[in-house]
Amino acid sequence: MHFTIIFLGHTPASMQGRYPKYPTQFQDLLAPAFEADTTFDAVRVIEGEPIPDPADLDAVIISGSAYGVYDQVDWMNPMRQFVRRAYDRALPMLGVCFGHQIVADALGGTVVKSEKGWSLGRHVYVVDREALGLPEEPHDIALAASHQDQVIVPPKIATPFLASDFTPIAGLVYDNNATITIQPHPEFAADYARALCRWRLNDPFSEEEVVALERSLDEPLERNLMGQLIADYLHKAA
C-alpha cells in the first residue's frame, strides 16, 4: 500500500529541527503495522502544492492543521471536494485531528470550536470494538491530544468508535468501510506531545497547568496499538 499524506500543518517554528516533521511522524506510526513494502509520500498543500486527484491514489492520510474547517483559506473547499470524491471511490482514507474534522464536515457533520477549550496531553479513550468490526481490540487506549475544535454531530454515514468525556466523538468509521478518522494524535510521541504542552504556556495554560499536562505524559501512550488498529481497519478496505 502507498500512502499519500496531505500535509496541512507545520511543526511550531520554535520546535522545528528538534522533532520529526508530521509526514515522518505518520510513517513512524504506520510503517511497523503494515507490510515491509508500504511506502509514503507527502503533498504539501499547506505550502501551495495542488491537492491530488483521488483516482490517482492508493491510500490517503489527511493531517492535522492549525486551521479550522470554518477558516477561509484557499484550499478548504477543494479539500472538502477531495474528501467527497475519495469517499465515493472508497479510497482507503485516514483523517487525524483536523483530518477527522474536515472529513466529518465534508460529509455532513458539524464541527465547532469547543466551549470546553483545549484538550492537551495524555487522554484515555474508550474503544467501541463492535463499531470497528475488529476482534480483540482494547477496551480503552491512551493517546496524545492537541485540539480545541471538535466534531459535535457526526455525519449520518458515520459511526463513533472512540470517545472520552472531554471528546465524545473522538473517532469515526464510515459506511463505505474505507474511511477512519480520529481526533487525538497517535502519530505524536511522548517527547513531542510534552514539548507541545510547554509551547502552550500562557496560550492558554498557566505554568501549573502545563506541568500537570507534562506529567500526564509520564504514563505510556499506546501509539503502536492504535497504529495496528488503523492498519487492520484499512487492510480490509485495500
PDB file of C-alpha atoms in Angstrom:
ATOM      1  CA  MET A   1       0.000   0.000   0.000  1.00  0.00           C
ATOM      2  CA  HIS A   2       1.221   3.500  -0.849  1.00  0.00           C
ATOM      3  CA  PHE A   3       0.051   6.320   1.421  1.00  0.00           C
ATOM      4  CA  THR A   4      -0.135   9.904   0.215  1.00  0.00           C
ATOM      5  CA  ILE A   5      -0.057  12.257   3.205  1.00  0.00           C
ATOM      6  CA  ILE A   6      -1.922  15.501   2.599  1.00  0.00           C
ATOM      7  CA  PHE A   7       0.155  17.837   4.706  1.00  0.00           C
ATOM      8  CA  LEU A   8      -1.933  20.712   6.109  1.00  0.00           C
ATOM      9  CA  GLY A   9       0.148  21.911   9.045  1.00  0.00           C
ATOM     10  CA  HIS A  10       3.631  22.622  10.344  1.00  0.00           C
ATOM     11  CA  THR A  11       5.513  21.823  13.498  1.00  0.00           C
ATOM     12  CA  PRO A  12       5.595  25.052  15.558  1.00  0.00           C
ATOM     13  CA  ALA A  13       8.532  27.192  14.446  1.00  0.00           C
ATOM     14  CA  SER A  14      10.253  27.045  17.843  1.00  0.00           C
ATOM     15  CA  MET A  15      10.188  23.225  17.719  1.00  0.00           C
ATOM     16  CA  GLN A  16      11.341  22.733  14.129  1.00  0.00           C
ATOM     17  CA  GLY A  17      14.611  20.872  13.773  1.00  0.00           C
ATOM     18  CA  ARG A  18      14.219  19.174  17.149  1.00  0.00           C
ATOM     19  CA  TYR A  19      11.397  16.805  16.245  1.00  0.00           C
ATOM     20  CA  PRO A  20      10.320  14.908  13.116  1.00  0.00           C
ATOM     21  CA  LYS A  21       8.022  16.682  10.691  1.00  0.00           C
ATOM     22  CA  TYR A  22       4.437  15.492  10.566  1.00  0.00           C
ATOM     23  CA  PRO A  23       4.823  13.228   7.495  1.00  0.00           C
ATOM     24  CA  THR A  24       7.715  11.428   9.198  1.00  0.00           C
ATOM     25  CA  GLN A  25       5.649  11.010  12.359  1.00  0.00           C
ATOM     26  CA  PHE A  26       2.925   9.267  10.354  1.00  0.00           C
ATOM     27  CA  GLN A  27       5.471   6.985   8.713  1.00  0.00           C
ATOM     28  CA  ASP A  28       6.901   6.065  12.112  1.00  0.00           C
ATOM     29  CA  LEU A  29       3.387   5.282  13.367  1.00  0.00           C
ATOM     30  CA  LEU A  30       2.092   3.205  10.475  1.00  0.00           C
ATOM     31  CA  ALA A  31       5.072   1.581   8.767  1.00  0.00           C
ATOM     32  CA  PRO A  32       5.568  -1.074  11.501  1.00  0.00           C
ATOM     33  CA  ALA A  33       1.894  -2.067  11.281  1.00  0.00           C
ATOM     34  CA  PHE A  34       1.861  -2.598   7.503  1.00  0.00           C
ATOM     35  CA  GLU A  35       3.830  -4.796   5.143  1.00  0.00           C
ATOM     36  CA  ALA A  36       7.501  -4.087   4.585  1.00  0.00           C
ATOM     37  CA  ASP A  37       6.784  -2.678   1.118  1.00  0.00           C
ATOM     38  CA  THR A  38       4.383   0.027   2.370  1.00  0.00           C
ATOM     39  CA  THR A  39       5.535   3.420   1.095  1.00  0.00           C
ATOM     40  CA  PHE A  40       4.710   7.056   1.783  1.00  0.00           C
ATOM     41  CA  ASP A  41       4.895  10.421   0.101  1.00  0.00           C
ATOM     42  CA  ALA A  42       3.656  13.863   1.153  1.00  0.00           C
ATOM     43  CA  VAL A  43       1.756  16.548  -0.729  1.00  0.00           C
ATOM     44  CA  ARG A  44       2.364  19.878   1.000  1.00  0.00           C
ATOM     45  CA  VAL A  45      -0.968  21.561   0.381  1.00  0.00           C
ATOM     46  CA  ILE A  46      -0.189  23.971   3.226  1.00  0.00           C
ATOM     47  CA  GLU A  47       2.739  25.216   1.100  1.00  0.00           C
ATOM     48  CA  GLY A  48       0.717  25.588  -2.094  1.00  0.00           C
ATOM     49  CA  GLU A  49       1.125  22.190  -3.722  1.00  0.00           C
ATOM     50  CA  PRO A  50      -2.021  21.078  -5.579  1.00  0.00           C
ATOM     51  CA  ILE A  51      -4.468  18.673  -3.998  1.00  0.00           C
ATOM     52  CA  PRO A  52      -4.178  15.352  -5.850  1.00  0.00           C
ATOM     53  CA  ASP A  53      -6.926  13.536  -7.711  1.00  0.00           C
ATOM     54  CA  PRO A  54      -8.240  10.666  -5.546  1.00  0.00           C
ATOM     55  CA  ALA A  55      -8.316   8.490  -8.667  1.00  0.00           C
ATOM     56  CA  ASP A  56      -4.520   8.631  -8.740  1.00  0.00           C
ATOM     57  CA  LEU A  57      -4.025   7.492  -5.136  1.00  0.00           C
ATOM     58  CA  ASP A  58      -3.714   4.134  -3.413  1.00  0.00           C
ATOM     59  CA  ALA A  59      -4.497   5.424   0.108  1.00  0.00           C
ATOM     60  CA  VAL A  60      -4.518   8.824   1.794  1.00  0.00           C
ATOM     61  CA  ILE A  61      -3.826  10.391   5.185  1.00  0.00           C
ATOM     62  CA  ILE A  62      -5.191  13.868   5.965  1.00  0.00           C
ATOM     63  CA  SER A  63      -3.049  15.526   8.621  1.00  0.00           C
ATOM     64  CA  GLY A  64      -3.730  17.960  11.416  1.00  0.00           C
ATOM     65  CA  SER A  65      -3.672  21.702  10.894  1.00  0.00           C
ATOM     66  CA  ALA A  66      -3.669  24.952  12.830  1.00  0.00           C
ATOM     67  CA  TYR A  67      -6.726  25.914  10.775  1.00  0.00           C
ATOM     68  CA  GLY A  68     -10.336  25.021  11.496  1.00  0.00           C
ATOM     69  CA  VAL A  69     -12.987  23.989   8.995  1.00  0.00           C
ATOM     70  CA  TYR A  70     -14.592  27.420   9.476  1.00  0.00           C
ATOM     71  CA  ASP A  71     -11.448  29.290   8.325  1.00  0.00           C
ATOM     72  CA  GLN A  72     -11.458  30.965   4.922  1.00  0.00           C
ATOM     73  CA  VAL A  73      -8.297  29.614   3.304  1.00  0.00           C
ATOM     74  CA  ASP A  74      -7.970  28.876  -0.380  1.00  0.00           C
ATOM     75  CA  TRP A  75      -7.603  25.106  -0.016  1.00  0.00           C
ATOM     76  CA  MET A  76     -10.526  24.489   2.386  1.00  0.00           C
ATOM     77  CA  ASN A  77     -13.333  23.984  -0.144  1.00  0.00           C
ATOM     78  CA  PRO A  78     -11.091  21.995  -2.520  1.00  0.00           C
ATOM     79  CA  MET A  79     -10.267  19.727   0.434  1.00  0.00           C
ATOM     80  CA  ARG A  80     -13.970  19.188   1.063  1.00  0.00           C
ATOM     81  CA  GLN A  81     -14.378  18.233  -2.588  1.00  0.00           C
ATOM     82  CA  PHE A  82     -11.391  15.897  -2.323  1.00  0.00           C
ATOM     83  CA  VAL A  83     -12.900  14.162   0.710  1.00  0.00           C
ATOM     84  CA  ARG A  84     -16.244  13.611  -1.033  1.00  0.00           C
ATOM     85  CA  ARG A  85     -14.601  12.193  -4.150  1.00  0.00           C
ATOM     86  CA  ALA A  86     -12.272   9.982  -2.115  1.00  0.00           C
ATOM     87  CA  TYR A  87     -15.203   8.721  -0.061  1.00  0.00           C
ATOM     88  CA  ASP A  88     -17.280   7.932  -3.151  1.00  0.00           C
ATOM     89  CA  ARG A  89     -14.362   5.923  -4.562  1.00  0.00           C
ATOM     90  CA  ALA A  90     -13.901   4.064  -1.245  1.00  0.00           C
ATOM     91  CA  LEU A  91     -10.284   5.190  -1.247  1.00  0.00           C
ATOM     92  CA  PRO A  92      -8.659   3.991   1.998  1.00  0.00           C
ATOM     93  CA  MET A  93      -8.590   7.224   3.999  1.00  0.00           C
ATOM     94  CA  LEU A  94      -7.304   8.168   7.448  1.00  0.00           C
ATOM     95  CA  GLY A  95      -8.025  11.592   8.937  1.00  0.00           C
ATOM     96  CA  VAL A  96      -6.289  12.770  12.119  1.00  0.00           C
ATOM     97  CA  CYS A  97      -7.276  15.809  14.229  1.00  0.00           C
ATOM     98  CA  PHE A  98      -8.109  18.413  11.569  1.00  0.00           C
ATOM     99  CA  GLY A  99      -8.338  15.465   9.167  1.00  0.00           C
ATOM    100  CA  HIS A 100     -11.033  13.971  11.416  1.00  0.00           C
ATOM    101  CA  GLN A 101     -12.851  17.300  11.372  1.00  0.00           C
ATOM    102  CA  ILE A 102     -12.675  18.071   7.634  1.00  0.00           C
ATOM    103  CA  VAL A 103     -13.898  14.583   6.711  1.00  0.00           C
ATOM    104  CA  ALA A 104     -16.866  14.935   9.060  1.00  0.00           C
ATOM    105  CA  ASP A 105     -17.592  18.467   7.838  1.00  0.00           C
ATOM    106  CA  ALA A 106     -17.397  17.499   4.159  1.00  0.00           C
ATOM    107  CA  LEU A 107     -19.719  14.528   4.637  1.00  0.00           C
ATOM    108  CA  GLY A 108     -22.465  16.291   6.578  1.00  0.00           C
ATOM    109  CA  GLY A 109     -21.306  16.502  10.192  1.00  0.00           C
ATOM    110  CA  THR A 110     -20.920  19.535  12.434  1.00  0.00           C
ATOM    111  CA  VAL A 111     -17.581  20.852  13.725  1.00  0.00           C
ATOM    112  CA  VAL A 112     -17.179  23.743  16.173  1.00  0.00           C
ATOM    113  CA  LYS A 113     -14.579  25.437  18.333  1.00  0.00           C
ATOM    114  CA  SER A 114     -15.486  23.710  21.568  1.00  0.00           C
ATOM    115  CA  GLU A 115     -16.648  25.719  24.559  1.00  0.00           C
ATOM    116  CA  LYS A 116     -14.733  23.164  26.653  1.00  0.00           C
ATOM    117  CA  GLY A 117     -11.454  24.691  25.476  1.00  0.00           C
ATOM    118  CA  TRP A 118      -8.246  22.832  24.734  1.00  0.00           C
ATOM    119  CA  SER A 119      -7.587  19.122  25.002  1.00  0.00           C
ATOM    120  CA  LEU A 120      -3.860  18.626  25.529  1.00  0.00           C
ATOM    121  CA  GLY A 121      -1.555  15.992  26.980  1.00  0.00           C
ATOM    122  CA  ARG A 122      -2.404  12.335  27.521  1.00  0.00           C
ATOM    123  CA  HIS A 123      -6.045  11.261  27.321  1.00  0.00           C
ATOM    124  CA  VAL A 124      -7.694   7.866  27.634  1.00  0.00           C
ATOM    125  CA  TYR A 125     -10.413   6.930  25.140  1.00  0.00           C
ATOM    126  CA  VAL A 126     -12.943   4.118  25.181  1.00  0.00           C
ATOM    127  CA  VAL A 127     -12.866   1.953  22.046  1.00  0.00           C
ATOM    128  CA  ASP A 128     -16.119   0.537  20.648  1.00  0.00           C
ATOM    129  CA  ARG A 129     -14.927  -2.787  19.292  1.00  0.00           C
ATOM    130  CA  GLU A 130     -18.243  -3.636  17.674  1.00  0.00           C
ATOM    131  CA  ALA A 131     -18.250  -0.406  15.647  1.00  0.00           C
ATOM    132  CA  LEU A 132     -14.822  -1.238  14.269  1.00  0.00           C
ATOM    133  CA  GLY A 133     -15.724  -4.772  13.305  1.00  0.00           C
ATOM    134  CA  LEU A 134     -12.322  -5.900  14.557  1.00  0.00           C
ATOM    135  CA  PRO A 135     -11.771  -8.696  17.104  1.00  0.00           C
ATOM    136  CA  GLU A 136      -9.736  -8.467  20.291  1.00  0.00           C
ATOM    137  CA  GLU A 137      -9.318  -4.710  20.301  1.00  0.00           C
ATOM    138  CA  PRO A 138      -8.584  -2.879  23.566  1.00  0.00           C
ATOM    139  CA  HIS A 139     -11.408  -1.557  25.699  1.00  0.00           C
ATOM    140  CA  ASP A 140      -9.557   1.751  26.072  1.00  0.00           C
ATOM    141  CA  ILE A 141      -6.459   3.374  24.671  1.00  0.00           C
ATOM    142  CA  ALA A 142      -4.193   6.236  25.766  1.00  0.00           C
ATOM    143  CA  LEU A 143      -3.121   8.800  23.168  1.00  0.00           C
ATOM    144  CA  ALA A 144      -1.807  12.350  22.973  1.00  0.00           C
ATOM    145  CA  ALA A 145      -4.261  15.122  22.158  1.00  0.00           C
ATOM    146  CA  SER A 146      -3.858  18.688  20.933  1.00  0.00           C
ATOM    147  CA  HIS A 147      -7.083  20.322  19.781  1.00  0.00           C
ATOM    148  CA  GLN A 148      -9.761  22.858  20.562  1.00  0.00           C
ATOM    149  CA  ASP A 149     -12.234  22.106  17.759  1.00  0.00           C
ATOM    150  CA  GLN A 150     -14.484  19.064  17.970  1.00  0.00           C
ATOM    151  CA  VAL A 151     -16.953  17.125  15.858  1.00  0.00           C
ATOM    152  CA  ILE A 152     -20.203  17.536  17.787  1.00  0.00           C
ATOM    153  CA  VAL A 153     -22.597  15.906  15.287  1.00  0.00           C
ATOM    154  CA  PRO A 154     -21.271  13.029  13.172  1.00  0.00           C
ATOM    155  CA  PRO A 155     -22.349  12.531   9.568  1.00  0.00           C
ATOM    156  CA  LYS A 156     -25.279  10.162   9.160  1.00  0.00           C
ATOM    157  CA  ILE A 157     -22.955   7.824   7.273  1.00  0.00           C
ATOM    158  CA  ALA A 158     -20.506   7.573  10.208  1.00  0.00           C
ATOM    159  CA  THR A 159     -20.386   5.569  13.446  1.00  0.00           C
ATOM    160  CA  PRO A 160     -18.412   6.707  16.519  1.00  0.00           C
ATOM    161  CA  PHE A 161     -15.844   4.196  17.764  1.00  0.00           C
ATOM    162  CA  LEU A 162     -13.639   6.288  20.069  1.00  0.00           C
ATOM    163  CA  ALA A 163     -14.810   8.515  22.932  1.00  0.00           C
ATOM    164  CA  SER A 164     -13.788  10.296  26.113  1.00  0.00           C
ATOM    165  CA  ASP A 165     -15.712  12.512  28.499  1.00  0.00           C
ATOM    166  CA  PHE A 166     -13.972  15.564  27.044  1.00  0.00           C
ATOM    167  CA  THR A 167     -14.290  14.434  23.412  1.00  0.00           C
ATOM    168  CA  PRO A 168     -17.363  12.222  22.963  1.00  0.00           C
ATOM    169  CA  ILE A 169     -16.863  11.900  19.185  1.00  0.00           C
ATOM    170  CA  ALA A 170     -13.137  11.197  19.115  1.00  0.00           C
ATOM    171  CA  GLY A 171     -13.166   8.634  16.314  1.00  0.00           C
ATOM    172  CA  LEU A 172     -15.439   7.720  13.416  1.00  0.00           C
ATOM    173  CA  VAL A 173     -15.698   4.890  10.925  1.00  0.00           C
ATOM    174  CA  TYR A 174     -17.759   5.388   7.793  1.00  0.00           C
ATOM    175  CA  ASP A 175     -20.278   3.343   5.876  1.00  0.00           C
ATOM    176  CA  ASN A 176     -18.016   2.912   2.840  1.00  0.00           C
ATOM    177  CA  ASN A 177     -15.817   0.673   5.055  1.00  0.00           C
ATOM    178  CA  ALA A 178     -12.727   2.534   3.863  1.00  0.00           C
ATOM    179  CA  THR A 179     -12.677   5.711   5.963  1.00  0.00           C
ATOM    180  CA  ILE A 180     -11.479   6.027   9.556  1.00  0.00           C
ATOM    181  CA  THR A 181     -10.828   9.280  11.405  1.00  0.00           C
ATOM    182  CA  ILE A 182      -9.584  10.131  14.899  1.00  0.00           C
ATOM    183  CA  GLN A 183      -9.388  13.352  16.881  1.00  0.00           C
ATOM    184  CA  PRO A 184      -6.284  12.604  19.016  1.00  0.00           C
ATOM    185  CA  HIS A 185      -2.777  12.235  17.620  1.00  0.00           C
ATOM    186  CA  PRO A 186      -1.428   8.664  17.600  1.00  0.00           C
ATOM    187  CA  GLU A 187       1.493   9.925  15.493  1.00  0.00           C
ATOM    188  CA  PHE A 188       2.751  12.079  18.407  1.00  0.00           C
ATOM    189  CA  ALA A 189       5.472  10.509  20.535  1.00  0.00           C
ATOM    190  CA  ALA A 190       5.542  11.472  24.216  1.00  0.00           C
ATOM    191  CA  ASP A 191       8.519  13.833  23.899  1.00  0.00           C
ATOM    192  CA  TYR A 192       6.844  15.776  21.103  1.00  0.00           C
ATOM    193  CA  ALA A 193       3.495  15.887  22.925  1.00  0.00           C
ATOM    194  CA  ARG A 194       5.293  17.096  26.057  1.00  0.00           C
ATOM    195  CA  ALA A 195       7.006  19.869  24.085  1.00  0.00           C
ATOM    196  CA  LEU A 196       3.619  20.936  22.702  1.00  0.00           C
ATOM    197  CA  CYS A 197       2.326  21.296  26.260  1.00  0.00           C
ATOM    198  CA  ARG A 198       5.258  23.576  27.121  1.00  0.00           C
ATOM    199  CA  TRP A 199       4.701  25.537  23.891  1.00  0.00           C
ATOM    200  CA  ARG A 200       1.162  26.285  25.074  1.00  0.00           C
ATOM    201  CA  LEU A 201       2.399  28.081  28.217  1.00  0.00           C
ATOM    202  CA  ASN A 202       0.309  31.263  28.580  1.00  0.00           C
ATOM    203  CA  ASP A 203      -1.651  30.321  25.451  1.00  0.00           C
ATOM    204  CA  PRO A 204      -3.865  29.439  27.255  1.00  0.00           C
ATOM    205  CA  PHE A 205      -2.338  27.369  30.078  1.00  0.00           C
ATOM    206  CA  SER A 206      -0.666  28.508  33.292  1.00  0.00           C
ATOM    207  CA  GLU A 207       2.678  27.094  34.436  1.00  0.00           C
ATOM    208  CA  GLU A 208       0.875  24.877  36.944  1.00  0.00           C
ATOM    209  CA  GLU A 209      -1.440  23.553  34.243  1.00  0.00           C
ATOM    210  CA  VAL A 210       1.428  22.925  31.817  1.00  0.00           C
ATOM    211  CA  VAL A 211       3.351  20.964  34.441  1.00  0.00           C
ATOM    212  CA  ALA A 212       0.282  18.794  35.084  1.00  0.00           C
ATOM    213  CA  LEU A 213      -0.136  18.183  31.351  1.00  0.00           C
ATOM    214  CA  GLU A 214       3.548  17.285  31.002  1.00  0.00           C
ATOM    215  CA  ARG A 215       3.256  14.861  33.918  1.00  0.00           C
ATOM    216  CA  SER A 216       0.279  13.175  32.284  1.00  0.00           C
ATOM    217  CA  LEU A 217       2.689  12.087  29.562  1.00  0.00           C
ATOM    218  CA  ASP A 218       4.864  10.219  32.060  1.00  0.00           C
ATOM    219  CA  GLU A 219       2.280   7.462  31.669  1.00  0.00           C
ATOM    220  CA  PRO A 220       2.692   5.446  28.455  1.00  0.00           C
ATOM    221  CA  LEU A 221       0.987   6.260  25.177  1.00  0.00           C
ATOM    222  CA  GLU A 222      -0.423   3.361  23.179  1.00  0.00           C
ATOM    223  CA  ARG A 223       0.621   4.622  19.762  1.00  0.00           C
ATOM    224  CA  ASN A 224       1.589   1.236  18.369  1.00  0.00           C
ATOM    225  CA  LEU A 225      -1.731  -0.235  19.427  1.00  0.00           C
ATOM    226  CA  MET A 226      -3.634   2.491  17.589  1.00  0.00           C
ATOM    227  CA  GLY A 227      -1.330   2.165  14.585  1.00  0.00           C
ATOM    228  CA  GLN A 228      -2.163  -1.536  14.385  1.00  0.00           C
ATOM    229  CA  LEU A 229      -5.882  -0.837  14.831  1.00  0.00           C
ATOM    230  CA  ILE A 230      -5.781   1.634  11.926  1.00  0.00           C
ATOM    231  CA  ALA A 231      -3.802  -0.815   9.807  1.00  0.00           C
ATOM    232  CA  ASP A 232      -6.233  -3.652  10.489  1.00  0.00           C
ATOM    233  CA  TYR A 233      -9.176  -1.475   9.503  1.00  0.00           C
ATOM    234  CA  LEU A 234      -7.587  -0.109   6.327  1.00  0.00           C
ATOM    235  CA  HIS A 235      -6.335  -3.547   5.283  1.00  0.00           C
ATOM    236  CA  LYS A 236      -9.975  -4.552   4.899  1.00  0.00           C
ATOM    237  CA  ALA A 237     -10.517  -1.634   2.508  1.00  0.00           C
ATOM    238  CA  ALA A 238      -7.457  -2.186   0.337  1.00  0.00           C
TER     239      ALA A 238
END
